[in-house]
GROMACS .gro file of C-alpha atoms in nm:
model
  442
    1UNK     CA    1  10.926   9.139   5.617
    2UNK     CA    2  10.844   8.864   5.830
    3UNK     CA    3  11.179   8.737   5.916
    4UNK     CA    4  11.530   8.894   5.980
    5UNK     CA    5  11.733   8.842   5.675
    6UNK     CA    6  12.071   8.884   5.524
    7UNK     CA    7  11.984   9.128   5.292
    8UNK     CA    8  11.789   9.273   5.623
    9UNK     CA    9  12.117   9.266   5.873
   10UNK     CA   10  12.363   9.368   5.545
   11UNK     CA   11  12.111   9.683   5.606
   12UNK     CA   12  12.166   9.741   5.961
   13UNK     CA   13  12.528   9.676   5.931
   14UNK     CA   14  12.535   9.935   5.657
   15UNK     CA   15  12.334  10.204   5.888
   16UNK     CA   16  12.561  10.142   6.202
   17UNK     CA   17  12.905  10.179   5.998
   18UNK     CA   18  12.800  10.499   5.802
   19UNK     CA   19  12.800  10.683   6.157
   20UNK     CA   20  13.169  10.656   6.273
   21UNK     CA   21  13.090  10.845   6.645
   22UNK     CA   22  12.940  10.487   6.659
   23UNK     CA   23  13.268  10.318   6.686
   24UNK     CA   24  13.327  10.520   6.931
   25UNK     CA   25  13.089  10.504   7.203
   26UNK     CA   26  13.135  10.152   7.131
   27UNK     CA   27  13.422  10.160   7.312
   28UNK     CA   28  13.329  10.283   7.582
   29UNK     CA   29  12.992  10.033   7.589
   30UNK     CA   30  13.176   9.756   7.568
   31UNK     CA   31  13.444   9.883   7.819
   32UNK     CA   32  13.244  10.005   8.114
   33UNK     CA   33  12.877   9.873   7.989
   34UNK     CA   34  12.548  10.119   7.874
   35UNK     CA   35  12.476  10.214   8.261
   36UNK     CA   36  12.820  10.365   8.357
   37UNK     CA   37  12.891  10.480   7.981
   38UNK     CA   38  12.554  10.676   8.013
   39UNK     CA   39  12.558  10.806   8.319
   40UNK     CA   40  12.454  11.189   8.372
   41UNK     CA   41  12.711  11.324   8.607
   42UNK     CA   42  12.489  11.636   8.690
   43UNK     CA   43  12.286  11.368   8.890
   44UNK     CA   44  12.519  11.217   9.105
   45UNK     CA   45  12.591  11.571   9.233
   46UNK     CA   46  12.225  11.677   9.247
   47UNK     CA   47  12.072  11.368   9.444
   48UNK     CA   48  12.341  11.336   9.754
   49UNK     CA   49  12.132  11.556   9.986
   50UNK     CA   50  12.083  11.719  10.291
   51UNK     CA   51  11.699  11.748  10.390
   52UNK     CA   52  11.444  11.977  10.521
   53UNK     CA   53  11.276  11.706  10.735
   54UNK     CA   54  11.402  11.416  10.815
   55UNK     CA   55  11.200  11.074  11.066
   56UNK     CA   56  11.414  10.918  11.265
   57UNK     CA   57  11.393  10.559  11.155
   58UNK     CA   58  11.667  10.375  11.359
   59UNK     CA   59  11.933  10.154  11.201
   60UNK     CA   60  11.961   9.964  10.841
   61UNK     CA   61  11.813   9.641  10.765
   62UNK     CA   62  11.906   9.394  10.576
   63UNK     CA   63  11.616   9.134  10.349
   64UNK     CA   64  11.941   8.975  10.239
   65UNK     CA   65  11.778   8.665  10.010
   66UNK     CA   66  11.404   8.726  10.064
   67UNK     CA   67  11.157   8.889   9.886
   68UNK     CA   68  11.047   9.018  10.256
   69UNK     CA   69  11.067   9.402  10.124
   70UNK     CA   70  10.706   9.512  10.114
   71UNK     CA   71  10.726   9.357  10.499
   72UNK     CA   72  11.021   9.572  10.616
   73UNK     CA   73  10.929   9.855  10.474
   74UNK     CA   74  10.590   9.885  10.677
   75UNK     CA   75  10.819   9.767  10.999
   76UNK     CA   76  10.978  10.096  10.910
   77UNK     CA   77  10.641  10.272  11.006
   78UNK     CA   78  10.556  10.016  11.315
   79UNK     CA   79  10.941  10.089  11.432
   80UNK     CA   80  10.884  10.434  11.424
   81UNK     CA   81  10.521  10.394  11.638
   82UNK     CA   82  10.689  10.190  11.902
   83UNK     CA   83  10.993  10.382  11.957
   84UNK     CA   84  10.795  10.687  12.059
   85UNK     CA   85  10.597  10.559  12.257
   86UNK     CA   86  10.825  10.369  12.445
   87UNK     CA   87  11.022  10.650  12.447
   88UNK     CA   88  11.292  10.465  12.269
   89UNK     CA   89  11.558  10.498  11.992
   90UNK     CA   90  11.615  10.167  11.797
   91UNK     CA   91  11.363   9.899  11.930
   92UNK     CA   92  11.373   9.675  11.606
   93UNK     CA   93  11.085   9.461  11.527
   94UNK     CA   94  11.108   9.124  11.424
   95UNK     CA   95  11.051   9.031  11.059
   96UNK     CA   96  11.085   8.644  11.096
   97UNK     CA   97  10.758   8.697  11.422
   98UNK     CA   98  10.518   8.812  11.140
   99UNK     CA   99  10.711   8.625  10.816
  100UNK     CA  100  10.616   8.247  10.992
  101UNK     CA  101  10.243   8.403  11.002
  102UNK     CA  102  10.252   8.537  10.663
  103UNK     CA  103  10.365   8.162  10.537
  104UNK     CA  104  10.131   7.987  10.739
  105UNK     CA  105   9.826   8.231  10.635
  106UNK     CA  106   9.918   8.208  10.262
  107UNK     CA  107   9.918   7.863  10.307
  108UNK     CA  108   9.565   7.809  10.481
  109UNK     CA  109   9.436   8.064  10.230
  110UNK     CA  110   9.602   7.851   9.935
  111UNK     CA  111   9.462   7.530  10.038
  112UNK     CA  112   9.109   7.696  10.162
  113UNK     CA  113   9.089   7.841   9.817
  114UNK     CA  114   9.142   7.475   9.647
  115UNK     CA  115   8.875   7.352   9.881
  116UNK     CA  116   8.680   7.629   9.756
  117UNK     CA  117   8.693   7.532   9.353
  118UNK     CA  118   8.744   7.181   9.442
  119UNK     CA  119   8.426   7.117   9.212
  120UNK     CA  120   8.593   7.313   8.911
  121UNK     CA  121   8.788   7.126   8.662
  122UNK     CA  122   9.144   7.112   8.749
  123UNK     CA  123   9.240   7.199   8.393
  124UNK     CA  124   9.031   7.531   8.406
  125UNK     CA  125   9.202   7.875   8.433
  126UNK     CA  126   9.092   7.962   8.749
  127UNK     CA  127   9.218   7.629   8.914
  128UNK     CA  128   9.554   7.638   8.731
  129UNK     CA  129   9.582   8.006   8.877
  130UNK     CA  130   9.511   7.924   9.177
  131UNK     CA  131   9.803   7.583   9.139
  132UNK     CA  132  10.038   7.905   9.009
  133UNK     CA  133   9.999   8.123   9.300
  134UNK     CA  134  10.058   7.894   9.592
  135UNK     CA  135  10.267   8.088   9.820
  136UNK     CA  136  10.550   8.321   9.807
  137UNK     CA  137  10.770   8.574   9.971
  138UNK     CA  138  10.605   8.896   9.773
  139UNK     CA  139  10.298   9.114   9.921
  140UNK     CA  140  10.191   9.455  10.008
  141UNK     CA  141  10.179   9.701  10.258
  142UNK     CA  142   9.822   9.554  10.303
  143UNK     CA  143   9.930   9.225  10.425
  144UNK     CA  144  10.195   9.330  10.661
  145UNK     CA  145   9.924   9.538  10.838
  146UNK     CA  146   9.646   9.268  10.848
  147UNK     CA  147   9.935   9.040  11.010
  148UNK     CA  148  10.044   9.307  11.258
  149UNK     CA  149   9.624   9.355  11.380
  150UNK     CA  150   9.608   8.960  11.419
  151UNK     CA  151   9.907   8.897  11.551
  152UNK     CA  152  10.093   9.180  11.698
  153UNK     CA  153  10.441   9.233  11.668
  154UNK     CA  154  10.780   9.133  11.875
  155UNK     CA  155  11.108   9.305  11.901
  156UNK     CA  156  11.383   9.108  11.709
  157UNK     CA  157  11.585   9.015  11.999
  158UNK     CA  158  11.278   8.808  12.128
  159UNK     CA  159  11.257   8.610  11.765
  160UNK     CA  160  11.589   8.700  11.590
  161UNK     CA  161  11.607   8.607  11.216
  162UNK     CA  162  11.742   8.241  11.092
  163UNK     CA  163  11.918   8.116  10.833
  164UNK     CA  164  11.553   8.020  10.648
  165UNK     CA  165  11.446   8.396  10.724
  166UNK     CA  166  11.737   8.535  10.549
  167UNK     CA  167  11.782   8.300  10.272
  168UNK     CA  168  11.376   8.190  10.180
  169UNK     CA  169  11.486   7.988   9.859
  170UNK     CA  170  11.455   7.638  10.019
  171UNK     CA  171  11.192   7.684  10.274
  172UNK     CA  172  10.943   7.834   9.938
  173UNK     CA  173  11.051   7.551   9.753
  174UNK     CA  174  10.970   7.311  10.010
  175UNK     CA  175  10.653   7.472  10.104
  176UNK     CA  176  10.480   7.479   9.768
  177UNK     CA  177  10.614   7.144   9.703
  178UNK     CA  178  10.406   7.021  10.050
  179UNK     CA  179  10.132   7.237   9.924
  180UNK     CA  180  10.068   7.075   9.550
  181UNK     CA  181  10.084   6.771   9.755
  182UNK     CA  182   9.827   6.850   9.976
  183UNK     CA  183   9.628   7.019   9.679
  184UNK     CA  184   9.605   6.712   9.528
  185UNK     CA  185   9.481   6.497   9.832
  186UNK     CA  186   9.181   6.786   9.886
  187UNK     CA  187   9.065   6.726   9.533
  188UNK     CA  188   9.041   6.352   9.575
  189UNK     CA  189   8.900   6.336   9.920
  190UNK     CA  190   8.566   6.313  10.069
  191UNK     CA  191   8.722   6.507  10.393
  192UNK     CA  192   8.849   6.789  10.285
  193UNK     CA  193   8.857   6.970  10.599
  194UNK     CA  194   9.027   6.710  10.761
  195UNK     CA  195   9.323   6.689  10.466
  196UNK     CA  196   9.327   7.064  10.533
  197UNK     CA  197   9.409   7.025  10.872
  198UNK     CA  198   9.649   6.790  10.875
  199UNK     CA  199   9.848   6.938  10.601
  200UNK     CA  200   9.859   7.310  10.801
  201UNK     CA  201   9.978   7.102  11.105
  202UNK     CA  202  10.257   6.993  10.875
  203UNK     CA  203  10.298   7.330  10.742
  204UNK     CA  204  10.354   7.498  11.119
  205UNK     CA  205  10.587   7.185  11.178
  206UNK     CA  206  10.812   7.280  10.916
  207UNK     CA  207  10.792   7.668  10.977
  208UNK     CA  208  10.878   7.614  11.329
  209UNK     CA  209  11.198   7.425  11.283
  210UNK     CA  210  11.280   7.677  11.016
  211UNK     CA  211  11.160   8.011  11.191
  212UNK     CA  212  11.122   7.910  11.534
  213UNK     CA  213  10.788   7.918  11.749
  214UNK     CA  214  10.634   8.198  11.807
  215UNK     CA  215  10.623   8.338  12.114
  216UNK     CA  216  10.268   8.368  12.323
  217UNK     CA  217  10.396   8.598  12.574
  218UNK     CA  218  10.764   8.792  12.624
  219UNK     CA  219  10.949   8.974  12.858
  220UNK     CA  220  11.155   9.258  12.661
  221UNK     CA  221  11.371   9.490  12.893
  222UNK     CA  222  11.396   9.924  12.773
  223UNK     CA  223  11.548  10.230  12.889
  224UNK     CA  224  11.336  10.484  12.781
  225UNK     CA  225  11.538  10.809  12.683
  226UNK     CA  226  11.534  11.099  12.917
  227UNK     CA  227  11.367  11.402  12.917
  228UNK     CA  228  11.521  11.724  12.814
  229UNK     CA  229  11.488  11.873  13.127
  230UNK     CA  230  11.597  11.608  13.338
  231UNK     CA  231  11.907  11.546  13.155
  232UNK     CA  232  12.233  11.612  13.303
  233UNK     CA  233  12.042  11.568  13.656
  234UNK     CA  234  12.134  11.216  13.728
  235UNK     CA  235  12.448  11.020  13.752
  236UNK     CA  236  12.581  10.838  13.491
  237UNK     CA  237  12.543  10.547  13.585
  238UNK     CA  238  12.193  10.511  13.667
  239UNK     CA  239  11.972  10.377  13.397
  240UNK     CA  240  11.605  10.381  13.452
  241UNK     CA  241  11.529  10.001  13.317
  242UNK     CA  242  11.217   9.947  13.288
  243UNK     CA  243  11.100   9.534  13.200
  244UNK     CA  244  10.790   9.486  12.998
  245UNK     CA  245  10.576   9.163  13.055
  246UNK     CA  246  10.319   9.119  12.748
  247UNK     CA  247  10.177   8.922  12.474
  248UNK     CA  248  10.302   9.042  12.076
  249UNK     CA  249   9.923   9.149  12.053
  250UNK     CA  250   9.880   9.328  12.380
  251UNK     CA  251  10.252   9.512  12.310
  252UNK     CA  252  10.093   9.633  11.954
  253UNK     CA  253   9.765   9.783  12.073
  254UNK     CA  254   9.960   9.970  12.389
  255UNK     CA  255  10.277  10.085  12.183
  256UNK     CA  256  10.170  10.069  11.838
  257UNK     CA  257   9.946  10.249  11.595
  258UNK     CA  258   9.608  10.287  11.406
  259UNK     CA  259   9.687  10.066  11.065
  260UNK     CA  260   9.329  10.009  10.929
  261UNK     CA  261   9.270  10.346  10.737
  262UNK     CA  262   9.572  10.313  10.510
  263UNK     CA  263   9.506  10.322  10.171
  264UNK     CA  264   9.683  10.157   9.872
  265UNK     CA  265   9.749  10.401   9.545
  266UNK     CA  266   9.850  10.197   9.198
  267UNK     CA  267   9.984  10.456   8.896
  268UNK     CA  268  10.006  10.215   8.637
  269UNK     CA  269   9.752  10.048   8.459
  270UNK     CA  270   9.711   9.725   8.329
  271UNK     CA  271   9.455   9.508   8.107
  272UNK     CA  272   9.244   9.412   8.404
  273UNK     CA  273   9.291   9.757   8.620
  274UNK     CA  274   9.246   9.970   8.293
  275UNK     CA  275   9.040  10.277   8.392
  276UNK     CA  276   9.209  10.575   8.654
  277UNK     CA  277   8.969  10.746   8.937
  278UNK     CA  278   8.864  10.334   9.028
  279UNK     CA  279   8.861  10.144   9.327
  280UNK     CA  280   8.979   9.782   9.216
  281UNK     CA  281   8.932   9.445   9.427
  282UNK     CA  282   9.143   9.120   9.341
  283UNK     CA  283   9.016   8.785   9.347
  284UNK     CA  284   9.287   8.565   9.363
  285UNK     CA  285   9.443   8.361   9.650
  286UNK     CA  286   9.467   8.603   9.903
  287UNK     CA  287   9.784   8.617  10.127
  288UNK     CA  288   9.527   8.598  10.426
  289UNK     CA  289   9.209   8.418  10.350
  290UNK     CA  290   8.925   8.662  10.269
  291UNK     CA  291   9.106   8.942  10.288
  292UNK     CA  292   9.170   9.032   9.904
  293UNK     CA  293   9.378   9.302   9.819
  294UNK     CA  294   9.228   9.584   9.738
  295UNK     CA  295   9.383   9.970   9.513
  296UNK     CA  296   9.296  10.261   9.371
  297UNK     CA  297   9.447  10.323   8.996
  298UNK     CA  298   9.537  10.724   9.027
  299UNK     CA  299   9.747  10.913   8.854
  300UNK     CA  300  10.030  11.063   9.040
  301UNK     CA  301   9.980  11.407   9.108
  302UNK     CA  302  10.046  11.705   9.312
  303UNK     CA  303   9.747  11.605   9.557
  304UNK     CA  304   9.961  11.299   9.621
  305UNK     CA  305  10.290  11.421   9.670
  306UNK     CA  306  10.122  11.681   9.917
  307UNK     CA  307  10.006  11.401  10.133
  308UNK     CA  308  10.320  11.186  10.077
  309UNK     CA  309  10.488  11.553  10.287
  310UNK     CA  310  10.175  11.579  10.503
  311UNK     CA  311  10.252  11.223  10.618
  312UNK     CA  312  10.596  11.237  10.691
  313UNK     CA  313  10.534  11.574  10.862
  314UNK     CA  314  10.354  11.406  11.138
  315UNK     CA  315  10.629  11.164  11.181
  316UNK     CA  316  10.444  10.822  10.997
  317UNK     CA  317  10.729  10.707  10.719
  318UNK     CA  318  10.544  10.637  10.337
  319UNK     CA  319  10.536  10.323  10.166
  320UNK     CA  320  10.608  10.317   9.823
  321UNK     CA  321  10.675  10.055   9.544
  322UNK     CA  322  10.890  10.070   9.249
  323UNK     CA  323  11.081   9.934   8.947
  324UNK     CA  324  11.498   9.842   9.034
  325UNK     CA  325  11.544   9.797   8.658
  326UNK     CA  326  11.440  10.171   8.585
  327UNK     CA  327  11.655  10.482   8.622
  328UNK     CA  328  11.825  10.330   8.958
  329UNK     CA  329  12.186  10.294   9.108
  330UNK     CA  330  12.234  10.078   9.381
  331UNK     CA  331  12.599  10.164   9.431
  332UNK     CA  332  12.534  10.557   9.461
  333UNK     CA  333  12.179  10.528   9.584
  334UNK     CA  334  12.035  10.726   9.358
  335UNK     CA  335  11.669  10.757   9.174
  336UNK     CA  336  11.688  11.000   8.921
  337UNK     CA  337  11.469  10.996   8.563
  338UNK     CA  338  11.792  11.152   8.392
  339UNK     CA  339  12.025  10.926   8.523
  340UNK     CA  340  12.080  10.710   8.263
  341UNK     CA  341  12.106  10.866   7.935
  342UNK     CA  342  12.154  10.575   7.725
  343UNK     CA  343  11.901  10.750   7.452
  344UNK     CA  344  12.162  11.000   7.407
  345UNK     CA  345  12.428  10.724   7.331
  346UNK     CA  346  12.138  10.548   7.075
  347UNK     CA  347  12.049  10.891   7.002
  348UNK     CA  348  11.648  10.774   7.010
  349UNK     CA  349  11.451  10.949   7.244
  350UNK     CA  350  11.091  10.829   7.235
  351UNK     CA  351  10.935  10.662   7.576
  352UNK     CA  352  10.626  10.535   7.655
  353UNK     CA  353  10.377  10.766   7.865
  354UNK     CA  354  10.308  10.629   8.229
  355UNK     CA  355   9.939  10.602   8.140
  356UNK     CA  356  10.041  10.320   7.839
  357UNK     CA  357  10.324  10.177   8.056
  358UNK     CA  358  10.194   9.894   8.271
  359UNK     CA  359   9.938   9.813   7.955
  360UNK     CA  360  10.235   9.738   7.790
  361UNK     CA  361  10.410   9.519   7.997
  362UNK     CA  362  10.692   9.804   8.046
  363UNK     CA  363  10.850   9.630   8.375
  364UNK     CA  364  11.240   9.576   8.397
  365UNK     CA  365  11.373   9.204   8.452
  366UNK     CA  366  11.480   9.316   8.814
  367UNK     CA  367  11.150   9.318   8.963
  368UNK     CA  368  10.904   9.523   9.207
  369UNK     CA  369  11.071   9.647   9.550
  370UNK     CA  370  10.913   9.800   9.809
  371UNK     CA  371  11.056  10.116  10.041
  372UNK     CA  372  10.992  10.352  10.306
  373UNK     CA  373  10.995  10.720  10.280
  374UNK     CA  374  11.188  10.868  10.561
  375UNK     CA  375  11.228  11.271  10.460
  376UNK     CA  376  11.266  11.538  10.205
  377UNK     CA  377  11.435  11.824  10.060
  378UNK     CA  378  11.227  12.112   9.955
  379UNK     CA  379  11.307  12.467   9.815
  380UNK     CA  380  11.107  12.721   9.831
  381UNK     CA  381  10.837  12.535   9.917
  382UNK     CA  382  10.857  12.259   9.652
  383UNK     CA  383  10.999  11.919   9.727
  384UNK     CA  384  11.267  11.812   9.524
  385UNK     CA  385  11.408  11.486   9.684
  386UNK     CA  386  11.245  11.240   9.893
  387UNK     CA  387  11.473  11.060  10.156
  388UNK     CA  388  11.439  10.680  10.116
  389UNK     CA  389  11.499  10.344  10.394
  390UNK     CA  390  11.604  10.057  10.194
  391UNK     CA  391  11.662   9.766  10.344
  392UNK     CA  392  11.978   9.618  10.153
  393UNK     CA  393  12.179   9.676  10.424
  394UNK     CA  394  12.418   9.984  10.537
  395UNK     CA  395  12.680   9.933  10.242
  396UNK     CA  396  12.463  10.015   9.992
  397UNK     CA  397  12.345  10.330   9.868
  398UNK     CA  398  12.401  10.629  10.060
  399UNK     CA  399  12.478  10.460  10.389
  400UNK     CA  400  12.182  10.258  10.341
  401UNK     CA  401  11.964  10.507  10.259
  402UNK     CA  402  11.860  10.643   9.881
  403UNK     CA  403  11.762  10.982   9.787
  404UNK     CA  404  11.467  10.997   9.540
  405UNK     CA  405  11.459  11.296   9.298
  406UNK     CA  406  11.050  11.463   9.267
  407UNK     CA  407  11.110  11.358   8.899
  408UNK     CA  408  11.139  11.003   8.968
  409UNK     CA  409  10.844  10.985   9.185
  410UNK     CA  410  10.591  11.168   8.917
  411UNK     CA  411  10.790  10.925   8.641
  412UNK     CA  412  10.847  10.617   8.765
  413UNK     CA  413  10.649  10.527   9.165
  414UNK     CA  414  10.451  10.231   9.109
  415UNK     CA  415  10.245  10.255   9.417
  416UNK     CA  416  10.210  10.462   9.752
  417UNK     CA  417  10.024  10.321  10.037
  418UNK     CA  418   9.899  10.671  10.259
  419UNK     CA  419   9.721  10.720  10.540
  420UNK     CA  420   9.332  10.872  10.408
  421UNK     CA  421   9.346  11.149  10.701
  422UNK     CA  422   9.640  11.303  10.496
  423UNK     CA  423   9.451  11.223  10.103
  424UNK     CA  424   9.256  11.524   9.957
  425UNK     CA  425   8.821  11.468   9.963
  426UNK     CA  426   8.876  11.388   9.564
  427UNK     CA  427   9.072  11.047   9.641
  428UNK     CA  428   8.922  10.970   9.941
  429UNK     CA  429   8.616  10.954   9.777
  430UNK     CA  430   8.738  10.700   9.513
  431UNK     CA  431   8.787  10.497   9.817
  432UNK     CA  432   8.401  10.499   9.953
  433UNK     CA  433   8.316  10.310   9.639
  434UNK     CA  434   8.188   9.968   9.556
  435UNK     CA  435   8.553   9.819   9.395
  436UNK     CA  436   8.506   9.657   9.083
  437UNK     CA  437   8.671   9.275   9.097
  438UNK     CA  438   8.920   9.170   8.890
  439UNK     CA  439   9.023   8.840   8.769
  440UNK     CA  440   9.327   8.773   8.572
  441UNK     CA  441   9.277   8.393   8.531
  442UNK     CA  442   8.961   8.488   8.356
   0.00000   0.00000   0.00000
């Protein structure tokens, strides 16, 4: 039948009443909801942890309202480059230093791009795509890297976060309302390069008063932490400050790391990105202008969780992607694919393979976040939990922190971005290939 009916729901009624253990989970559905009703309690004792290997990845941080995960998470990695070698503990980086640039890039890229197809008809797909895109707080590990080798980075106490930093709502709104504006005015004029300009003058006007300006040059004060074998040599009251005088580029390429052989890993296909073992290229409006983003659709594997370990064993923190809405608690901090059993409760147990997942739209309503791993648990020899730096702040989770059963990551990991020195000769390889471009306004 075409439509839902009464003799259709008379049916359904029928087939819910005739099993009375129905009426009683019920209760407890509608008392405590399907998450906590379903919850496997084996899990919450499985998944708090203590780990084999652990990075030392300084304090919490909090995105509060911003979509700024995908950019804290590789700080997590940058953090962890500074820190040794400053010989430091908890030098954070600034996230509002490289969020202005990200805004102002996605902006010049935005309007570039309508300069670009500013002889295409503004009802085609690919200029309504473009119109749809604008700018926004979302990205990749990708982009935070590409703004970290342009601009360098700051610590946080020389450009602290705002109240636009931590709550992006209005400044986004305001910026792609400035931006359609501006669209508009490039189509019609005979300058467009000149419209450009003045609207990205605008554009740093309003980031500035929101984000502050960024700074050209710094002075940033340390005291490194002592050596083993000079400690308990020295009074207590010496410290051995040391003041650093630099530019946010010059303070990257001394202190930071190598970030140009990273390589992003997608698990989940889609009806663009439909074939595995391929090396994909996006044209869209790219979050810095000619620099498109760029993956490899793999399926996860062994190979991959061996360099995931091989990673973290030299002391470099993975970035990884994921679904909130799927087998997650943010209260416990746990990532588990057995942690909610609501099949058992609707007593229907068929799921979608990964391979069919992303072509059929098989995302939660809670969206994509973006994490770093920090550790792991193995016996003998095998991994079983990864140790995960979330950056909700330190009341949530496991003090901030999430532990990530293996069967979560093989299940449910959207993406991994990994260093190739750590990737096996098979995926590397998929990587030396000419990428095949996508287009999803086509």
């Amino acid at each position: 039948m075409k439509h839902v009916t009464k003799q259709l729901l008379a049916q359904y009624q029928k087939q819910f009443s005739s099993r009375p253990q129905n009426i009683v989970l019920q209760r407890s559905v509608m008392t405590n909801g399907i998450y906590l009703a379903s919850r496997n309690p084996d899990v919450t004792i499985r998944d708090t942890n203590q780990w084999s290997y652990e990075i030392p990845a300084g304090s919490i941080r909090d995105q509060k309202k911003t979509g700024t995960c995908w950019l804290m998470a590789t700080l997590v990695l940058a953090e962890k480059a500074i820190n040794d070698n400053l010989k430091t503990e908890d030098v954070a980086l600034s996230k509002s230093f490289l969020y202005f640039y990200d805004k102002l890039e996605m902006s010049n890229s935005f309007l570039q791009t309508i300069i670009d197809t500013k002889d295409e008809a503004l009802e085609s797909r690919h200029v309504q795509h473009i119109l749809h895109e604008k700018q926004q707080d979302g990205g990749w590990m990708s982009n935070a890297t590409q703004l970290i080798e342009k601009y360098g980075v700051v610590p946080e106490a020389v450009m602290p976060n705002t109240e636009d930093t931590e709550d992006s709502g209005p400044i986004n709104s305001i910026l792609n309302e400035k931006l359609v504006l501006y669209a508009q005015k490039i189509r019609s004029a005979s300058d467009s390069q000149a419209v450009k300009q003045t609207a990205m003058a605008e554009i740093y006007h309003i980031l500035a008063l929101s984000f502050g300006v960024p700074p050209d040059a710094f002075s940033f004060d340390i005291i490194p932490k002592e050596d083993d074998d000079k400690k308990g040599k020295k009074t207590t009251s010496k410290k051995d400050l040391k003041t650093i005088h630099t530019t946010p580029l010059e303070f990257w390429k001394k202190y930071g790391t190598k970030l140009n052989d990273f390589a992003h890993i997608s698990f989940l296909l889609d009806h663009k990105m439909k074939h595995y073992g391929t090396l994909y290229e996006e044209d869209s409006v790219d979050a810095m202008y000619g620099k498109p983003f760029c993956t490899a659709k793999l399926r996860f594997s062994k190979e991959i969780e061996e360099a995931m370990k091989k990673q973290l064993m030299h002391d470099e923190p993975v970035w990884f992607a994921w679904d909130v809405g799927k087998q997650f608690s943010q209260k416990l901090g746990i990532l588990d694919s057995e942690l909610w059993k609501y099949d058992d409760i609707y007593d229907t147990h068929d799921k979608l393979e990964k391979d069919l997942r992303g072509l059929y739209q098989d995302y939660s309503e809670r969206g994509i976040h973006a994490t770093a791993i920090v550790g792991f648990r193995e016996e003998k020899g095998v991994v079983t939990h990864w140790k995960v730096k979330n950056s909700w702040g330190k009341k949530q989770g496991q003090d901030g922190y999430i532990s990530m059963n293996a069967n979560y990551a093989k299940d449910y990991m959207l993406d991994v971005t990994l260093r190739l020195t750590y990737v096996p000769n098979s995926i590397r390889a998929v990587f030396e290939t000419k990428p095949v471009i996508v287009r999803y306004w086509e």
